[in-house]
PDB file of N, CA and C in Angstrom:
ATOM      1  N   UNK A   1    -108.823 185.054  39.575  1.00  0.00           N
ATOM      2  CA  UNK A   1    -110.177 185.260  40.052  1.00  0.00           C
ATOM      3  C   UNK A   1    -110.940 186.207  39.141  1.00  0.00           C
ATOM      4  N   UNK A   2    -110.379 186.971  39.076  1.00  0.00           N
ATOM      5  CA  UNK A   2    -111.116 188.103  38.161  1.00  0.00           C
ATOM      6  C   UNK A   2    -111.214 187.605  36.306  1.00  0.00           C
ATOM      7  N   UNK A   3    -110.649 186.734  36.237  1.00  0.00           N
ATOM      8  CA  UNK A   3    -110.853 186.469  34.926  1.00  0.00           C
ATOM      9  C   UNK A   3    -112.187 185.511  34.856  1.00  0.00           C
ATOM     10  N   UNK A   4    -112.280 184.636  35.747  1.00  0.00           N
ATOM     11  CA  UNK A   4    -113.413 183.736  35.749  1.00  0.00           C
ATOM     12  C   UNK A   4    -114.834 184.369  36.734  1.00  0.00           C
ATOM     13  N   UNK A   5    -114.066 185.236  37.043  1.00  0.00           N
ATOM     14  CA  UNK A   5    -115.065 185.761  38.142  1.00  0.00           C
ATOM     15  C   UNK A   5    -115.897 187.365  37.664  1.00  0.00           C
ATOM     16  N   UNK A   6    -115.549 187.876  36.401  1.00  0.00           N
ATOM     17  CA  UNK A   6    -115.473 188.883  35.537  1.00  0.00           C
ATOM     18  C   UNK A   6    -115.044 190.127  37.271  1.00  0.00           C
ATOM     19  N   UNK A   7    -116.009 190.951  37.125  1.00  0.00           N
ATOM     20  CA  UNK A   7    -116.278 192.370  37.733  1.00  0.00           C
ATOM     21  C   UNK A   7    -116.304 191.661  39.007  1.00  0.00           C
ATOM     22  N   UNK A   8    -114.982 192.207  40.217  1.00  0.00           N
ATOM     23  CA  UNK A   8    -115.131 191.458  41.911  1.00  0.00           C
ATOM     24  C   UNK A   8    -114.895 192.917  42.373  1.00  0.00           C
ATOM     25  N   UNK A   9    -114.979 193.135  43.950  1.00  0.00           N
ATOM     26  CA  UNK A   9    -115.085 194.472  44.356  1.00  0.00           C
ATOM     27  C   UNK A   9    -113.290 193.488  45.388  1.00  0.00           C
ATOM     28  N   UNK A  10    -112.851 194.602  45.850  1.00  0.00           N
ATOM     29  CA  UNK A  10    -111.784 194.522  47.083  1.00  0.00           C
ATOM     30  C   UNK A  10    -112.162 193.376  48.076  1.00  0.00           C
ATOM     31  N   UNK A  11    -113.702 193.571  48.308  1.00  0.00           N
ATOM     32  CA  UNK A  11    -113.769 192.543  49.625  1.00  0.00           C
ATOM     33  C   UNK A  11    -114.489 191.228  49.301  1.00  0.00           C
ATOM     34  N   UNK A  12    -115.000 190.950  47.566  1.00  0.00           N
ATOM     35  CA  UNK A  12    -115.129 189.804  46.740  1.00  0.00           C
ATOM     36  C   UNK A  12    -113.270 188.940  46.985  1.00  0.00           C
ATOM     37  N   UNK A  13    -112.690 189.982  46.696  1.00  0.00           N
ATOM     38  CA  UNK A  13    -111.016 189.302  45.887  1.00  0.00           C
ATOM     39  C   UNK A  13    -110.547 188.498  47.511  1.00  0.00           C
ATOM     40  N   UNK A  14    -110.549 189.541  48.647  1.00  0.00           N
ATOM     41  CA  UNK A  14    -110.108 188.846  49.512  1.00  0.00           C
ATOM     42  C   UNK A  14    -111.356 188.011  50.379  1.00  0.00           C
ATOM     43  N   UNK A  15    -112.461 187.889  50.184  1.00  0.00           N
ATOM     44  CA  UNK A  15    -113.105 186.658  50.310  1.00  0.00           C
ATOM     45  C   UNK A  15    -112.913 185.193  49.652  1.00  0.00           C
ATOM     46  N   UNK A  16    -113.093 185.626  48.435  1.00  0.00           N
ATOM     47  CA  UNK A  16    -112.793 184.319  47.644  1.00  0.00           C
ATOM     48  C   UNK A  16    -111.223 184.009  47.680  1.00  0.00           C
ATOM     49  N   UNK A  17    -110.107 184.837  47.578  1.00  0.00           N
ATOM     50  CA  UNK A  17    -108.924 184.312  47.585  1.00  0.00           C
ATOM     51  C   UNK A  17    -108.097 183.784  48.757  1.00  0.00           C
ATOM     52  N   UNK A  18    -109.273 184.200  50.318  1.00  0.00           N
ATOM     53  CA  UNK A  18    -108.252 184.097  51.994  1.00  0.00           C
ATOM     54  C   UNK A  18    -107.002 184.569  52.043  1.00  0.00           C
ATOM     55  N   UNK A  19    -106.749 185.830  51.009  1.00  0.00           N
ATOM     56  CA  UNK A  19    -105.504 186.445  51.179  1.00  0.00           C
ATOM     57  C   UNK A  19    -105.889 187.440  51.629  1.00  0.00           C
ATOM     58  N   UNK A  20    -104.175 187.999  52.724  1.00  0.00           N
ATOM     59  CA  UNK A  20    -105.111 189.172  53.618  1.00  0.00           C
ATOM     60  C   UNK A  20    -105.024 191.047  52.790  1.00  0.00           C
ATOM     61  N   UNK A  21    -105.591 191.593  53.282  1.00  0.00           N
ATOM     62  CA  UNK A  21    -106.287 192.328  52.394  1.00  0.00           C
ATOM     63  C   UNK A  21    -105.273 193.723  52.007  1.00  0.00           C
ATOM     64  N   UNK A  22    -104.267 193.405  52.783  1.00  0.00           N
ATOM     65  CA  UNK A  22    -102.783 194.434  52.249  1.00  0.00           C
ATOM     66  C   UNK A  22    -102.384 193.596  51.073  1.00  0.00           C
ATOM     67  N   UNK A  23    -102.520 192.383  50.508  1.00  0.00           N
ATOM     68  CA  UNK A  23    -101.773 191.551  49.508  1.00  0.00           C
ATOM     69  C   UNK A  23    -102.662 191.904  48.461  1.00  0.00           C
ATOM     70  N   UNK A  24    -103.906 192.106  48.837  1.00  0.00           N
ATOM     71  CA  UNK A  24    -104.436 192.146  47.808  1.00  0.00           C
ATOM     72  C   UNK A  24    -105.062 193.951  47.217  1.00  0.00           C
ATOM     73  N   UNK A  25    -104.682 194.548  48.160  1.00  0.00           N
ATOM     74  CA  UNK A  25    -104.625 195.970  47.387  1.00  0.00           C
ATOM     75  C   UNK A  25    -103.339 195.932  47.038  1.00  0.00           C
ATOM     76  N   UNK A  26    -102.200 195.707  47.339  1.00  0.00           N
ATOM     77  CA  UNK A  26    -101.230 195.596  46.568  1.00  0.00           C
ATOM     78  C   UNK A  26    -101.262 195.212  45.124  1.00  0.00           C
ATOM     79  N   UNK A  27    -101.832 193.916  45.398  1.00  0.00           N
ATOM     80  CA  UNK A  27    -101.942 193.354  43.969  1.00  0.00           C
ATOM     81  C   UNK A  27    -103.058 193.999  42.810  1.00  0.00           C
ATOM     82  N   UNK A  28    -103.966 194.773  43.443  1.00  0.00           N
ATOM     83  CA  UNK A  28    -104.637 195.474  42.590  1.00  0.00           C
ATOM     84  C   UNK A  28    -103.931 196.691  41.847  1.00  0.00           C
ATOM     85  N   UNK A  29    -102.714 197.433  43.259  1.00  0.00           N
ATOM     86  CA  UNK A  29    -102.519 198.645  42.925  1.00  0.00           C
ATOM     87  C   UNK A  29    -101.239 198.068  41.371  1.00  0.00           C
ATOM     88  N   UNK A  30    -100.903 196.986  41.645  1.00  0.00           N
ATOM     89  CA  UNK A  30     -99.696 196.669  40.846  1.00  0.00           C
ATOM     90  C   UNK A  30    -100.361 196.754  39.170  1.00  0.00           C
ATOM     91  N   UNK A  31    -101.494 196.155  38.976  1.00  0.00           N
ATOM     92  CA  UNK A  31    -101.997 195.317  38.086  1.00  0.00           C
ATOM     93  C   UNK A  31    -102.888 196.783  36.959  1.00  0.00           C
ATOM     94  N   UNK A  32    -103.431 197.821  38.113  1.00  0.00           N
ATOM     95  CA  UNK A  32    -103.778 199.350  38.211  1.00  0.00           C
ATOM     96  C   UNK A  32    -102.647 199.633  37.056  1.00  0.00           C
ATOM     97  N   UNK A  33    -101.336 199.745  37.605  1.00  0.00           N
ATOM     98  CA  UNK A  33    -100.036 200.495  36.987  1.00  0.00           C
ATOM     99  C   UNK A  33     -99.656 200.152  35.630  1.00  0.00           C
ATOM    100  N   UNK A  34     -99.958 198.701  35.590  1.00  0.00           N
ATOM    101  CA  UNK A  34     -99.515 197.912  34.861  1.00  0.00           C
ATOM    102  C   UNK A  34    -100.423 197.889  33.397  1.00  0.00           C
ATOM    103  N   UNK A  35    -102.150 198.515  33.620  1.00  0.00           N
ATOM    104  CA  UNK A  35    -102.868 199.173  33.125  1.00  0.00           C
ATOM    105  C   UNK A  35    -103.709 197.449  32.511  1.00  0.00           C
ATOM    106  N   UNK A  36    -103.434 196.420  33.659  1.00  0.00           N
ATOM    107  CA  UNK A  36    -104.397 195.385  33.203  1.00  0.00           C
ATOM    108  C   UNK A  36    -105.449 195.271  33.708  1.00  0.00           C
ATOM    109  N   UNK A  37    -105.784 196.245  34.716  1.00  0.00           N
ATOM    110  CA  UNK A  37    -107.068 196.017  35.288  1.00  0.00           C
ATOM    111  C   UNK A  37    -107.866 197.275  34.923  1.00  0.00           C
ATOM    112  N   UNK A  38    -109.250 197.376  34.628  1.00  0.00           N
ATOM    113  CA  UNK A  38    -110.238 198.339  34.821  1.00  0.00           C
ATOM    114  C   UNK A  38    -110.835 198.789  36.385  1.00  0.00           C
ATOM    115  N   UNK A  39    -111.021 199.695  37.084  1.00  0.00           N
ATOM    116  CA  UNK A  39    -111.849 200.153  38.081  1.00  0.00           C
ATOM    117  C   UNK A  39    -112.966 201.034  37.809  1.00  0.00           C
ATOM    118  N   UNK A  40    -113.718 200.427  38.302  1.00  0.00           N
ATOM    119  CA  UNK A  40    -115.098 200.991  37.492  1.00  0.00           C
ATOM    120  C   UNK A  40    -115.956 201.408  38.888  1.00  0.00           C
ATOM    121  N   UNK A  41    -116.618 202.493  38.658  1.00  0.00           N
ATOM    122  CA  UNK A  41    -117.924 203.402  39.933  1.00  0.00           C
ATOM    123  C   UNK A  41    -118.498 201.664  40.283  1.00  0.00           C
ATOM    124  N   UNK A  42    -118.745 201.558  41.284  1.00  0.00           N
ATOM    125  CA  UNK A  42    -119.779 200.257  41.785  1.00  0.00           C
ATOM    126  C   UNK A  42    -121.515 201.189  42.875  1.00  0.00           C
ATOM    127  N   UNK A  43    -122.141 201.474  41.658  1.00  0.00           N
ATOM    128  CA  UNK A  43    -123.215 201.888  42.361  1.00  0.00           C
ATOM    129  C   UNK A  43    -124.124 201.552  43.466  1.00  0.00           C
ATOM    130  N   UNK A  44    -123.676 200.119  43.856  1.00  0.00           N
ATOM    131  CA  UNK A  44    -124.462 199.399  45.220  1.00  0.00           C
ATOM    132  C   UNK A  44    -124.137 199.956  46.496  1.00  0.00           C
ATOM    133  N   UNK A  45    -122.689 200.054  46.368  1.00  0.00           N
ATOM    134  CA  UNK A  45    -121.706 200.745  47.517  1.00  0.00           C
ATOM    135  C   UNK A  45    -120.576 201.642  47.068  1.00  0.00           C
ATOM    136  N   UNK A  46    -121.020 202.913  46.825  1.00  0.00           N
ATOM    137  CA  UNK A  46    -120.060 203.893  46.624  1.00  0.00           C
ATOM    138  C   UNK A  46    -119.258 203.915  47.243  1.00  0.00           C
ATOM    139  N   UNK A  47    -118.728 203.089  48.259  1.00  0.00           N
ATOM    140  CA  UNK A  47    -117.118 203.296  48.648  1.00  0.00           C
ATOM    141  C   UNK A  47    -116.095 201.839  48.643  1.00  0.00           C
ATOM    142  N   UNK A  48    -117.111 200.956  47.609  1.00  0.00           N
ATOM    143  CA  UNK A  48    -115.970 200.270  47.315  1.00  0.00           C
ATOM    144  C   UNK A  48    -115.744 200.820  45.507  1.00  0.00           C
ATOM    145  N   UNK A  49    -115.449 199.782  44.568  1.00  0.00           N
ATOM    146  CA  UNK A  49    -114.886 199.816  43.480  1.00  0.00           C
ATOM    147  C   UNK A  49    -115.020 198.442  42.965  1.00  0.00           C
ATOM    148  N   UNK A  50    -115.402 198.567  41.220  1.00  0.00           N
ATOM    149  CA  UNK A  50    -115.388 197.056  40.708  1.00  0.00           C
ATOM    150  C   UNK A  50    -114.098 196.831  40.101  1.00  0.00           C
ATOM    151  N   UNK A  51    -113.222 195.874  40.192  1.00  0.00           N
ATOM    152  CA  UNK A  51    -112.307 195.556  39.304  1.00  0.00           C
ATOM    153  C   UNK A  51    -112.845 194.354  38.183  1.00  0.00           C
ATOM    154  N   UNK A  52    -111.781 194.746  37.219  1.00  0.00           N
ATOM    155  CA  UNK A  52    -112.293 193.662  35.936  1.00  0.00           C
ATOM    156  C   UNK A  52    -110.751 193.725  35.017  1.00  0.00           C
ATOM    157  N   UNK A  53    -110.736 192.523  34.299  1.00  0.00           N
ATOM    158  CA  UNK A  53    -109.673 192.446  34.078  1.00  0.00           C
ATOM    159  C   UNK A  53    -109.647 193.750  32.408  1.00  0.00           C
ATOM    160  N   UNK A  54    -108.595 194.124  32.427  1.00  0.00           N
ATOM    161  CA  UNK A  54    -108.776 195.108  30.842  1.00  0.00           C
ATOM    162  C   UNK A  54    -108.701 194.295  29.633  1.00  0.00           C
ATOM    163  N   UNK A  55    -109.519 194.248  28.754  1.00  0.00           N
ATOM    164  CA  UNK A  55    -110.063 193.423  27.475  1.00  0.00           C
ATOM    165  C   UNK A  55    -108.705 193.215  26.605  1.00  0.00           C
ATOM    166  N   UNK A  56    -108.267 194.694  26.179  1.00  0.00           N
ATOM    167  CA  UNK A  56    -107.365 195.039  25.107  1.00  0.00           C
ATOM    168  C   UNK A  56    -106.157 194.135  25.788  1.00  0.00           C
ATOM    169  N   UNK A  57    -105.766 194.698  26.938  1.00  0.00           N
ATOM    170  CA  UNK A  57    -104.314 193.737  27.630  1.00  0.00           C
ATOM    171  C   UNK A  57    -104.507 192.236  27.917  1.00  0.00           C
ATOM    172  N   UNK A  58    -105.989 192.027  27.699  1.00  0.00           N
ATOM    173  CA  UNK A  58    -105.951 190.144  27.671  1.00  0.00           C
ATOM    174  C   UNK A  58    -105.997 189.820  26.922  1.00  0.00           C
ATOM    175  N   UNK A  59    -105.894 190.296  25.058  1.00  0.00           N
ATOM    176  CA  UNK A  59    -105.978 190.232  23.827  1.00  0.00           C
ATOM    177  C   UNK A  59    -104.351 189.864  23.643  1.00  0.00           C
ATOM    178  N   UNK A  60    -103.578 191.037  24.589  1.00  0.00           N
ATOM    179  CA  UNK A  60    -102.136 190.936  24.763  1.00  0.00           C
ATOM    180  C   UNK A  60    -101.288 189.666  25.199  1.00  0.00           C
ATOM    181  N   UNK A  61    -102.330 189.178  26.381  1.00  0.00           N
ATOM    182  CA  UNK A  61    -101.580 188.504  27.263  1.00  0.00           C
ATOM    183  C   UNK A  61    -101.421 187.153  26.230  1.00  0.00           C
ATOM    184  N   UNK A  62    -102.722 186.901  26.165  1.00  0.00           N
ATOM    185  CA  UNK A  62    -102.968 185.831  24.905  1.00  0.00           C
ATOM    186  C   UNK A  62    -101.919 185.651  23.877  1.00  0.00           C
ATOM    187  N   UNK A  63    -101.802 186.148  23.683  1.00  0.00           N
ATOM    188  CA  UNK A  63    -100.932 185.877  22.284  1.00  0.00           C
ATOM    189  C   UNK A  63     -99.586 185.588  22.977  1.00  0.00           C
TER     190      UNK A  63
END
């Protein structure tokens, strides 16, 4: 999702994906660690967060 979908917030990922929403902070927090995702300030609603996938580690994945 986030690759075609660039910048999704927490409640974009589990809208568009109908996964429930412990799977998918999981899967953020994993991806967080793993240092493939960016979280970025989301100024519309300061209490969510934008995710986006990280540039340099999809340069990685690629190859």
């Amino acid at each position: 999702m986030l690759e075609s979908g660039g910048q999704l917030t927490q409640k974009d990922l589990i809208r568009e994906t109908s996964l429930p929403s412990r799977t998918v902070r999981y899967a953020l927090n994993r991806l967080k660690e793993e240092q493939f995702l960016v979280e970025r300030y989301y100024f519309i609603d300061a209490r969510q967060s934008l995710y986006s996938l990280n540039q340099s580690q999809r340069e990685v994945v690629a190859v």
